[in-house]
Coordinates of C-alpha atoms and ligand atoms in Angstrom, one line a residue:
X167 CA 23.7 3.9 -34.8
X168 CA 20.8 5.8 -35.6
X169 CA 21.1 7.6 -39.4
X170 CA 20.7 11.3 -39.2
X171 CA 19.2 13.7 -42.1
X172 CA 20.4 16.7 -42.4
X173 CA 19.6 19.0 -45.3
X174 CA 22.5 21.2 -44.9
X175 CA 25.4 18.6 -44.5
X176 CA 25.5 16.5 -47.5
X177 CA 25.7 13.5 -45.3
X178 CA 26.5 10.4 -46.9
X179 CA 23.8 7.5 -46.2
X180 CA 25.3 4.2 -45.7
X181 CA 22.2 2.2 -45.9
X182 CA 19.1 3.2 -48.0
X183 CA 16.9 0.3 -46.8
X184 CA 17.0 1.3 -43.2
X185 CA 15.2 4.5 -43.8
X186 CA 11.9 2.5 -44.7
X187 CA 12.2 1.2 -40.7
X188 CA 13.5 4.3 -39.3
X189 CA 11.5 6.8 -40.8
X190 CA 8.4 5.4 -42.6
X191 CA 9.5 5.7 -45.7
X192 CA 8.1 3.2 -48.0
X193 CA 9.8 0.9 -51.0
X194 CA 9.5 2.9 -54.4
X195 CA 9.7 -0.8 -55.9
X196 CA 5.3 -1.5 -54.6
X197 CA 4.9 1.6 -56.9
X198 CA 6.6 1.3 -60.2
X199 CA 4.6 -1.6 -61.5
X200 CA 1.5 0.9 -61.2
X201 CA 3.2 3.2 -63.3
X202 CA 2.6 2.4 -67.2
X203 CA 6.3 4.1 -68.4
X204 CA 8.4 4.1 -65.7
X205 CA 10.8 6.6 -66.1
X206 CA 14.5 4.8 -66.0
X207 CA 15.2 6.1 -62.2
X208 CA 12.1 4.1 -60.8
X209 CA 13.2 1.2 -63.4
X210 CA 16.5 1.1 -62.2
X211 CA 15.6 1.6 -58.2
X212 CA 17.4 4.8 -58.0
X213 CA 14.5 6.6 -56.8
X214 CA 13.9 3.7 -54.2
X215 CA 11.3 5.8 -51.7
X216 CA 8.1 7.3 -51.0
X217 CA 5.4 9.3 -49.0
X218 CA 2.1 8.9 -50.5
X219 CA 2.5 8.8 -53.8
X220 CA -0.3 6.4 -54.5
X221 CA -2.2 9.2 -55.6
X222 CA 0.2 10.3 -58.0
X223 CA 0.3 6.9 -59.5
X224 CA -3.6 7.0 -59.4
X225 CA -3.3 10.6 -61.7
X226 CA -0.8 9.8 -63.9
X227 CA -2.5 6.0 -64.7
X228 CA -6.1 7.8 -65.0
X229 CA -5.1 11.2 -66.5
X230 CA -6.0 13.1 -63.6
X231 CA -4.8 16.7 -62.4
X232 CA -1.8 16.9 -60.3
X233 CA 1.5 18.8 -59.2
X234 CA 5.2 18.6 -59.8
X235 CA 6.8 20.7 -57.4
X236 CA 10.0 21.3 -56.4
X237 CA 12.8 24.1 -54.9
X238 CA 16.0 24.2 -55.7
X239 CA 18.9 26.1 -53.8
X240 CA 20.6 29.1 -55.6
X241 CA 23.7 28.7 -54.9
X242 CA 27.0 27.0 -56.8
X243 CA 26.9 25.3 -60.2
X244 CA 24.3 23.3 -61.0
X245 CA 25.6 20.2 -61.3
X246 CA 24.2 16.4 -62.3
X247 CA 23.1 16.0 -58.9
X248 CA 20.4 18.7 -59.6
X249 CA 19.8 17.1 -63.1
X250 CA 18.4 14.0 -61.8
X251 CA 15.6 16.0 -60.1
X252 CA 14.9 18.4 -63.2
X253 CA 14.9 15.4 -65.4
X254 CA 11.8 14.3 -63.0
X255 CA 10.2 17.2 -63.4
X256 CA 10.0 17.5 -67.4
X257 CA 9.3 13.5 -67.0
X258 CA 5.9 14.6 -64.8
X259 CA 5.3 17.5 -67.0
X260 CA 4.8 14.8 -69.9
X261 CA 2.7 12.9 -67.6
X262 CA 0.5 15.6 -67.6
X263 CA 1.6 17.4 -64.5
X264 CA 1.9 21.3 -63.8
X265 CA 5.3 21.9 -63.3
X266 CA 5.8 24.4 -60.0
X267 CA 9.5 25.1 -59.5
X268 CA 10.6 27.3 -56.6
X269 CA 13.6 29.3 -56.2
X270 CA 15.1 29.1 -52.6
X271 CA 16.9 32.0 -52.5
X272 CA 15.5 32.5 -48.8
X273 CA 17.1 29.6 -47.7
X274 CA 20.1 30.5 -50.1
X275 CA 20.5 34.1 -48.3
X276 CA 20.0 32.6 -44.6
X277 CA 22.2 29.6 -44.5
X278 CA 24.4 30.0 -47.2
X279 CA 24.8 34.1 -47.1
X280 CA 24.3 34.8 -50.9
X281 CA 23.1 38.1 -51.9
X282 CA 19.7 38.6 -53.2
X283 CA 21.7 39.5 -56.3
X284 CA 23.5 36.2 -56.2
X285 CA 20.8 34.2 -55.9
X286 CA 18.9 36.1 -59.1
X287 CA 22.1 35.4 -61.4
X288 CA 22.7 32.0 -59.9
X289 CA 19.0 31.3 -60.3
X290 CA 18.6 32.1 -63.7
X291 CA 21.9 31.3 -65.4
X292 CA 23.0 28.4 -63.8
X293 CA 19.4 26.3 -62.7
X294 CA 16.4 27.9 -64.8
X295 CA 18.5 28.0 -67.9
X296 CA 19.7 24.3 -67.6
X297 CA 16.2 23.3 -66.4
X298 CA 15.0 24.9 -69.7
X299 CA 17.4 22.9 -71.5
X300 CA 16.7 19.8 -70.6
X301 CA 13.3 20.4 -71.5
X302 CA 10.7 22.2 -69.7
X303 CA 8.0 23.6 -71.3
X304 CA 6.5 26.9 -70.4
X305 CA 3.0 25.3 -70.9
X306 CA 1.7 24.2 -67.5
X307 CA 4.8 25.6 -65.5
X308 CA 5.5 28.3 -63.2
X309 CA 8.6 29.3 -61.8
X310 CA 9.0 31.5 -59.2
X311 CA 11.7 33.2 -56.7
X312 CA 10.6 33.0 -53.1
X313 CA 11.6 36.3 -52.3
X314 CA 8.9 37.9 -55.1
X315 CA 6.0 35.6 -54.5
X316 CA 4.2 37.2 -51.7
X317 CA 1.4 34.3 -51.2
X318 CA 4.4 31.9 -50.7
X319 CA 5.6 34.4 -48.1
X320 CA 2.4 34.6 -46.1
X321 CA 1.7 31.0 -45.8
X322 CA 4.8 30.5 -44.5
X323 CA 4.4 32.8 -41.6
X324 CA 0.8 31.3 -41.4
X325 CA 2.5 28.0 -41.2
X326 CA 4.3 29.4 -38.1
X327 CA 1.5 29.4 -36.1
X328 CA 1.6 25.6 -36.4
X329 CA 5.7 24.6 -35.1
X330 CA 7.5 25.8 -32.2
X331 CA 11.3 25.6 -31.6
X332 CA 11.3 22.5 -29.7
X333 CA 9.5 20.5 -32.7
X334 CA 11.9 22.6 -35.7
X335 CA 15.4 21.5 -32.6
X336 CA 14.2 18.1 -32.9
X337 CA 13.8 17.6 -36.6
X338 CA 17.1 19.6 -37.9
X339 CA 18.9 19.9 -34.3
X340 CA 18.5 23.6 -34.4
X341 CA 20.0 25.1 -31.1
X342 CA 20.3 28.4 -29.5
X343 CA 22.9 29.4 -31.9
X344 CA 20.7 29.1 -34.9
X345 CA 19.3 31.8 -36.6
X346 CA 15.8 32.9 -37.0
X347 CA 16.0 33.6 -41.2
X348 CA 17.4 29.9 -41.4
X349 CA 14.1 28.3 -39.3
X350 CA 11.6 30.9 -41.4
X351 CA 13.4 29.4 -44.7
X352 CA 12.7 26.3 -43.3
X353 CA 8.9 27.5 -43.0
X354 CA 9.2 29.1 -46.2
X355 CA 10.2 25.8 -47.9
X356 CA 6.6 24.1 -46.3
X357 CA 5.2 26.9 -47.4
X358 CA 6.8 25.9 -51.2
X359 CA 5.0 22.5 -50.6
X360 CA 2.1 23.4 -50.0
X361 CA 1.1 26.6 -51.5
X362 CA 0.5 25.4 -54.8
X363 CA -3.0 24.1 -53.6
X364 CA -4.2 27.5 -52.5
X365 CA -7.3 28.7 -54.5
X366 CA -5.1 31.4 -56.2
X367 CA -2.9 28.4 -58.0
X368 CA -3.4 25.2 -58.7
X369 CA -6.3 24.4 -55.9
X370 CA -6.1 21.5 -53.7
X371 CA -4.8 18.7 -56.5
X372 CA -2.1 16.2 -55.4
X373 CA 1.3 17.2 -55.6
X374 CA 4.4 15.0 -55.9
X375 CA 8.1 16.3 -54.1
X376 CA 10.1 14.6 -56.3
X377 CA 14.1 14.8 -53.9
X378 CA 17.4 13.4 -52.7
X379 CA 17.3 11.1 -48.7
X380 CA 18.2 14.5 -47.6
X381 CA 15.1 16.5 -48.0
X382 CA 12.5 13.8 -45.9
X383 CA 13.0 16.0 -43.0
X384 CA 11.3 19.2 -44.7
X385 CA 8.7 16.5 -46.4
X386 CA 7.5 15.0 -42.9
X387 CA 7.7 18.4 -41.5
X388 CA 5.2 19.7 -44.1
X389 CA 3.0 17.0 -44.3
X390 CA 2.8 17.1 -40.6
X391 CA 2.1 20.9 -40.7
X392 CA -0.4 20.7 -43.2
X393 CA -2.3 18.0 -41.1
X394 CA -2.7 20.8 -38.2
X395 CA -3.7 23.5 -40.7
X396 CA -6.4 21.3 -42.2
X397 CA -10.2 21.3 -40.4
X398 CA -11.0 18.0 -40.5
X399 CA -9.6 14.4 -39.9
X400 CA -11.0 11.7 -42.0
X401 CA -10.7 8.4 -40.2
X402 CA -11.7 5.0 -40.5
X403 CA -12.7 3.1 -37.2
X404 CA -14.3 0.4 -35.7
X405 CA -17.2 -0.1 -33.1
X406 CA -16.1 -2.0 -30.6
X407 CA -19.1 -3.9 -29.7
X408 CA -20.7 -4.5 -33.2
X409 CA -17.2 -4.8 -35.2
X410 CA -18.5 -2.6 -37.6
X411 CA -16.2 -0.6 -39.3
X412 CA -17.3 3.5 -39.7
X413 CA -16.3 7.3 -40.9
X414 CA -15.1 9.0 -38.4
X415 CA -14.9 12.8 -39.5
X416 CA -13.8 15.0 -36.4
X417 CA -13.2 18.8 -36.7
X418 CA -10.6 20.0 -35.1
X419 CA -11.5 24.2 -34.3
X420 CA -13.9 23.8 -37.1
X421 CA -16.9 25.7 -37.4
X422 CA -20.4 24.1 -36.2
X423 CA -21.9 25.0 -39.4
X424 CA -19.1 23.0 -41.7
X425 CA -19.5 20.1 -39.3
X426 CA -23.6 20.5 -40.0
X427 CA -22.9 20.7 -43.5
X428 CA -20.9 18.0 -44.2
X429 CA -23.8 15.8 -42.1
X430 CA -26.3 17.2 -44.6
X431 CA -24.1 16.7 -47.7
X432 CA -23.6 12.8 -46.7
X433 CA -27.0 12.1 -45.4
X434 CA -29.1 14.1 -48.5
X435 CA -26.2 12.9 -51.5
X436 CA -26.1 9.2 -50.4
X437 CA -29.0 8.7 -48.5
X438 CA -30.3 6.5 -51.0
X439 CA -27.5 3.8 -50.2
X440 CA -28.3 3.3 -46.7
X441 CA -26.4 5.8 -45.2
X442 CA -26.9 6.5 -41.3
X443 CA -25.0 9.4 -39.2
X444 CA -24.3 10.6 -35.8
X445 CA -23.2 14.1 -35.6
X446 CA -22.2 15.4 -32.2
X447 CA -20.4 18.9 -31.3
X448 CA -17.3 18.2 -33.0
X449 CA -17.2 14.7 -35.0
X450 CA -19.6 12.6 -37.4
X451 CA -19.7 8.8 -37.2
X452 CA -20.4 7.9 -40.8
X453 CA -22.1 4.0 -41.0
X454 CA -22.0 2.3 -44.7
X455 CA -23.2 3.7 -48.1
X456 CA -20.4 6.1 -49.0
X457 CA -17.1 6.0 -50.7
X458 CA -14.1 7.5 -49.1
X459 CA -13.7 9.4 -52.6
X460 CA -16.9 11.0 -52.3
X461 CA -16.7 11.7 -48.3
X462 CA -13.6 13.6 -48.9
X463 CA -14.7 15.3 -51.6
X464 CA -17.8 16.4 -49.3
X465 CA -15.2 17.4 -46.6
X466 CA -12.8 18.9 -48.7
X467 CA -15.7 21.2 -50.3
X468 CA -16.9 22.0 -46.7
X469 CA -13.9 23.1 -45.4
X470 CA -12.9 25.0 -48.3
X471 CA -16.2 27.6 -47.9
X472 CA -15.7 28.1 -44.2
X473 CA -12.0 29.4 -45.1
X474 CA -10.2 26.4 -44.4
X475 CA -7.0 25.2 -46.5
X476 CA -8.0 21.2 -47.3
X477 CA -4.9 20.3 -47.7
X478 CA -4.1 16.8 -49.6
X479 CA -0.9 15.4 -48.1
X480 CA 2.1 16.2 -50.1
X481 CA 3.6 13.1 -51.7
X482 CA 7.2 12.8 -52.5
X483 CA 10.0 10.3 -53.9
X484 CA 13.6 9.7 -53.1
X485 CA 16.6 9.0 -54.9
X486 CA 20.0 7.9 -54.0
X487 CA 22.6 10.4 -54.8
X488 CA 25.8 9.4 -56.7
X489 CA 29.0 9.3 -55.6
X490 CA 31.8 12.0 -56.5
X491 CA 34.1 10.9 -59.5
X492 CA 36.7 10.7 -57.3
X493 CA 35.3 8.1 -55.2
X494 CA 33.7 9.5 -52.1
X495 CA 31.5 11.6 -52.0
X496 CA 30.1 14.5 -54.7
X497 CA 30.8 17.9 -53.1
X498 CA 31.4 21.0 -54.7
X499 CA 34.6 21.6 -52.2
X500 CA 36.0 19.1 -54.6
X501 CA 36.2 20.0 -58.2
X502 CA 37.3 16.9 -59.6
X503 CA 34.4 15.0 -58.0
X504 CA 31.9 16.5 -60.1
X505 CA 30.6 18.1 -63.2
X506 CA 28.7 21.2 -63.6
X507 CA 25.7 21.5 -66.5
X508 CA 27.6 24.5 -67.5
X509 CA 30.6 23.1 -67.5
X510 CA 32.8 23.2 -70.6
X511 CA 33.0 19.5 -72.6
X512 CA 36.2 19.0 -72.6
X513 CA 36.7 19.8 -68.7
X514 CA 34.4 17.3 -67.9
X515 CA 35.7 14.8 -70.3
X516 CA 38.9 15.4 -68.5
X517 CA 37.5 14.7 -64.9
X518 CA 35.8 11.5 -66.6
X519 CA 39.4 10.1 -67.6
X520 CA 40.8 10.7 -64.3
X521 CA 38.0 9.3 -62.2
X522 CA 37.6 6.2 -59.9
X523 CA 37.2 3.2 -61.6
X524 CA 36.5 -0.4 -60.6
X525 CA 39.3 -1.6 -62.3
X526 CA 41.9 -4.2 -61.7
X527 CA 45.8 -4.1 -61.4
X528 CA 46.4 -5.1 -63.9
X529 CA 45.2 -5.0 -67.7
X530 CA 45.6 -9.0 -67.2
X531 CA 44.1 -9.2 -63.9
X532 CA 40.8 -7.5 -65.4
X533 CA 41.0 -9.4 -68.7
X534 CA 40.4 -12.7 -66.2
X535 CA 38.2 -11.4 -63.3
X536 CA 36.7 -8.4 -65.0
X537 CA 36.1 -5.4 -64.2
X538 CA 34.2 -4.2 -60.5
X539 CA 31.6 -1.9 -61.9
X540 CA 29.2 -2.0 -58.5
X541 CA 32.9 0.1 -57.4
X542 CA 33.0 2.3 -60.4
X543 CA 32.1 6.1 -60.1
X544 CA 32.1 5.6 -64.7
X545 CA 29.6 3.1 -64.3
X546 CA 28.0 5.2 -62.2
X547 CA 27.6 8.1 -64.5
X548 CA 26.4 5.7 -67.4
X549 CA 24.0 4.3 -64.9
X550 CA 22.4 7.6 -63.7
X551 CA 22.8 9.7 -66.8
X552 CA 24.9 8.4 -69.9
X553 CA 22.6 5.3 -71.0
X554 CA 19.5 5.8 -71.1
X555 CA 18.8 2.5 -73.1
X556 CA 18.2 -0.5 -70.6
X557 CA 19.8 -2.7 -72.8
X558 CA 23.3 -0.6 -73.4
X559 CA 23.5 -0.2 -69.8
X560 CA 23.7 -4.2 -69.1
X561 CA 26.0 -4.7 -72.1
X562 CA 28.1 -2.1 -70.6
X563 CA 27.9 -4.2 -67.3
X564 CA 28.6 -7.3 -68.9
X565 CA 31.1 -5.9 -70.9
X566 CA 32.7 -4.8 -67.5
X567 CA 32.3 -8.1 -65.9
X568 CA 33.5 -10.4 -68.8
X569 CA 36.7 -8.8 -69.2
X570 CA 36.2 -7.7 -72.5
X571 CA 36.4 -4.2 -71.9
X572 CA 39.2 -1.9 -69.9
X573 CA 38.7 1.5 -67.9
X574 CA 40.5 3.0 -70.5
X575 CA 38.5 2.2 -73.3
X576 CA 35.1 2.1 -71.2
X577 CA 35.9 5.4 -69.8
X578 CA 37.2 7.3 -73.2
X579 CA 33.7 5.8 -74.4
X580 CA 31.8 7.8 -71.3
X581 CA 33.9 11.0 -71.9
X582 CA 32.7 11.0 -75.5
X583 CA 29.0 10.3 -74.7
X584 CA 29.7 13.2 -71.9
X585 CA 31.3 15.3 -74.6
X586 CA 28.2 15.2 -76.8
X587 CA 25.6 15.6 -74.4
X588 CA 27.2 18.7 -72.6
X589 CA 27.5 20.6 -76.3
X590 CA 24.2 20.1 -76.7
X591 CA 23.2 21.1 -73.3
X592 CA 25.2 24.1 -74.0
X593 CA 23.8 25.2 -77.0
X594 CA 20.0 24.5 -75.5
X595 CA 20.8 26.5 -72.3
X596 CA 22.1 29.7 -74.1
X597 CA 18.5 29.2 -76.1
X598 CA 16.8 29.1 -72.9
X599 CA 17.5 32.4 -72.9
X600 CA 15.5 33.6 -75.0
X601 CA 12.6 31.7 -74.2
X602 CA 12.6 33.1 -70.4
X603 CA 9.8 35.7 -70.9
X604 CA 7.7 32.8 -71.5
X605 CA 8.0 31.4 -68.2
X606 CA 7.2 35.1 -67.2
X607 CA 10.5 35.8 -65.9
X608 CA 12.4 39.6 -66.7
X609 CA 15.8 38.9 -67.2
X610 CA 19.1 40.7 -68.3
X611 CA 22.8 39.0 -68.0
X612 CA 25.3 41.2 -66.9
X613 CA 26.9 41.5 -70.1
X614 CA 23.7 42.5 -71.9
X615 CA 22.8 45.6 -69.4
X616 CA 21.9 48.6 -71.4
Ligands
LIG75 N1 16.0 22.8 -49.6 C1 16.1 22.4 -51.0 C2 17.5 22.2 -51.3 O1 18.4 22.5 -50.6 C3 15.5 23.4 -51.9 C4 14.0 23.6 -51.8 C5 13.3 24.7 -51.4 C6 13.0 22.6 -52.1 N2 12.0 24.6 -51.5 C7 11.7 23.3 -51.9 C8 13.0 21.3 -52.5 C9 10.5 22.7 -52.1 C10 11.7 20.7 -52.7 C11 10.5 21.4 -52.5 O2 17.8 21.8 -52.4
SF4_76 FE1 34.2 0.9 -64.7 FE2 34.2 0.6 -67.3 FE3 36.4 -0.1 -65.8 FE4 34.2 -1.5 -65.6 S1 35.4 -1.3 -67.4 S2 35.4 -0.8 -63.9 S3 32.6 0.0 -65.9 S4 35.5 2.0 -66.1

C-alpha cells in the first residue's frame, strides 16, 4: 500500500527507504561524505533524505552564504522531537548559516485552535527559550511570529495565485469540509520557505529546510510553487539532429526586454568563448562557451530588475523520528512516551526507568543472548540525543549485545546522563530569557507583568 504523509497526523512510517521511489526523495548517505564535519544525525543516517541540498553542501564546503530555515508549531511542550531539529539549526548557524526560525502560530490558531495568546506564551517559553538554550546565537538569526511579519503574510497570499483546491486536495486530502485558515496556513508556511530570499532579507541565497518525513508534502509543494512564481526556466537540451547539447532559457510571462537582456548579457560577457544564441519571442537557445554558474547568475540578475522573485529551489533534509518510550509511537496524548525540554529531571528520569527496553526474560537469558538494542526505545534516546561520542555509542551497543550489561543498569546510566543534561538545559533556558531582546523579541511572562 501506497505510504501517505500527512503533516497533521503523526503517522508512523513503516519503511523509510520507500520514500526515495515513491516521492523523489533522495539518500542523505550520497551527501554526507561531501560534508567535512558531519554533524552526528547525517553520521549516524538518521537524517537519511534530501531535496537539493547539493548546494548546501557546495556552501558549507566553500564558505558560501546560505539559509537555515525552519517553523515550528506553537503548541504543546516542546519536546526531544523538536530538539533534533533546533540542534540542526545551531549546527548550520556554526557552518556559517543565517539562522531564520519561524513561528507557526497561523497554522497553530487554524488547525489546532490556540489563541493568538497561546501561541505567544507557548512560543516563547516553551520553543524560543529552549532553542536559545541549546545554543543559538543572536548573530546571524532572526526569529519571527507569522502573525507580526507582514512580508511573510503577503507572499503567502501572492503564492495563492499559484495553487488551486484541487492541487492543495491532492497533496494533504483537503475536502469540502476543510477550512479556509488551515489551506492559507498551508500557503503561509511556503511563504516561510521562501520568503527569506526576498530583497528585504536575506536575497535569493540557498536555503536548507532541515524536517521530520512528515513535512515533504509542504517542501514539494513549495518548491513547486516557487518554480511557477519564478520568470525563467533554465534547461539543458539537446539538438536532435547535431546531438549537440544547448541552454535552453524560456520565459514563462516574462517581459521582452528581460528575455533581450539576458541575450545581451550572454552574448557581450562570454562572447569571447565562442558563444552563439538564438533568441526568439519567448526562449534563448544558448550553444557552448558559458557556465551554468554564470548563465544563472545572468538570469537570476535579469529577472530580479524586471520585478521578478528568482527563486533558488528550497533544499531540505529528513530525519526519522523516534519512537515513544513506551514503545509505539511518541505522542503527546501519552505522557509516559515522551519528555518535554522543560520537563523537570527527575520526571524524566522516571519515564526513562519505566520505558521499553530490548531486554530479555530473564537476567540469565540476556547475560547469554544479550540484550536487543535495535528494539530498545533507551538505546534509542542514547542514539538520538544521550551520546554524542561515536565511540560511547558502539560500546553501549556492544555492551548491550555481549551481555555484559542489563536494562537496569543501562537504563539507570541513561536517566543519569538525562538528569544532567535537563538541569542544565534548565538553568540555560531561564537565561534565555534575558537574552530575548537580542533576538529583537518584547517579552514579559505572566508572572513578571507590571
Ligand atoms: N508545519 C510545521 C510543523 O508542524 C511548522 C512550520 C511552519 C515549518 N513553517 C515552517 C517547518 C517552515 C519548516 C519550515 O512543525
Ligand atoms: Fe536497551 Fe540497555 Fe537493555 Fe540493551 S541493555 S536492551 S540498550 S536498556
Amino acid at each position: 500500500m501506497a505510504q501517505k504523509l500527512d503533516p497533521w497526523k503523526s503517522s508512523e512510517i513503516s519503511d523509510y527507504s520507500k520514500l526515495f521511489e515513491e516521492f523523489g526523495i533522495s539518500p542523505f548517505s550520497e551527501m554526507s561524505e561531501e560534508i567535512p564535519d558531519p554533524h552526528k544525525y547525517m553520521r549516524r543516517g538518521i537524517i537519511f533524505g534530501h531535496r537539493g541540498y547539493e548546494m548546501i553542501a557546495d556552501a558549507i564546503k566553500n564558505r558560501k552564504p546560505f539559509v537555515v530555515l525552519d517553523g515550528f508549531m506553537p503548541t504543546g511542550k516542546a519536546h526531544f522531537g523538536h530538539k533534533m531539529v533546533m540542534d540542526q539549526i545551531v549546527w548550520y548557524q556554526k557552518q556559517g548559516a543565517i539562522a531564520v526560525i519561524g513561528m507557526a502560530d497561523r497554522e497553530a490558531h487554524a488547525v489546532r485552535g490556540l489563541t493568538w495568546e497561546e501561541c505567544q506564551r507557548t512560543g516563547v517559553e516553551e520553543y524560543i527559550t529552549s532553542l536559545i538554550a541549546l545554543g543559538l546565537q543572536p548573530e546571524n538569526a532572526r526569529i519571527y511570529f507569522q502573525s507580526e511579519c507582514q512580508p511573510v503574510k503577503d507572499l503567502a497570499f501572492e503564492l495563492g495565485t499559484k495553487v488551486n483546491f484541487s492541487e492543495m486536495a491532492a497533496i494533504y486530502g483537503f475536502s469540502g469540509e476543510t477550512h479556509l485558515a488551515h489551506m492559507v496556513s498551508v500557503l503561509t508556511q511556503a511563504s516561510d520557505i521562501l520568503h527569506s530570499q526576498l530583497p528585504i532579507y536575506e536575497g535569493p541565497v540557498p536555503v536548507v529546510v532541515p524536517v521530520g518525513a512528515d513535512q515533504d508534502p509542504h517542501i514539494r509543494l513549495t518548491r513547486d510553487i516557487a518554480s511557477k512564481m519564478n520568470m525563467f526556466l533554465i534547461e539543458r537540451r539537446e539538438d536532435q539532429t547535431s546531438g549537440l547539447s544547448y541552454w535552453s532559457v524560456r520565459g514563462k510571462n516574462a517581459p521582452e526586454e528581460a528575455l533581450k537582456e539576458i541575450d545581451k548579457k550572454v552574448r557581450g560577457g562570454f562572447g569571447g568563448a565562442g558563444v552563439q544564441t538564438k533568441l526568439s519571442k519567448e526562449h534563448i537557445d544558448i550553444f557552448g562557451g558559458i557556465s551554468q554558474n554564470e548563465l544563472t547568475e545572468i538570469v537570476k540578475n535579469a529577472e530580479l530588475a524586471h520585478g521578478g522573485y528568482a527563486f533558488i529551489m528550497p533544499a531540505s533534509t529528513y530525519h526519522r523520528f523516534m519512537s515513544g518510550l513506551t514503545g509505539g509511537k511518541m505522542s503527546s496524548s501519552i505522557p509516559d512516551s515522551n519528555i518535554a525540554l522543560s520537563e523537570d529531571p527527575k520526571s524524566a528520569s522516571k519515564k526513562i526507568m519505566k520505558a521499553k527496553t530490548g531486554g530479555r526474560e530473564s537476567a540469565e537469558e540476556q547475560r547469554e543472548l544479550g540484550g536487543e538494542f535495535d528494539k530498545c526505545s533507551v538505546y534509542e534516546l542514547y542514539f538520538f540525543h544521550l551520546a554524542d561520542d561515536d565511540n560511547e555509542l558502539l560500546q553501549i551497543r556492544a555492551d548491550c549485545s555481549g551481555g555484559n550489561i542489563l536494562c537496569g543498569e543501562c537504563k539507570k546510566k541513561a536517566a543519569g546522563k538525562m538528569e544532567v543534561f535537563l538541569t542544565d538545559l534548565q538553568k540555560k533556558r531561564e537565561e534565555a530569557y534575558n537574552k530575548l531582546p537580542l533576538f529583537g523579541i518584547d517579552y514579559r511572562r505572566k508572572s513578571e507583568k507590571i
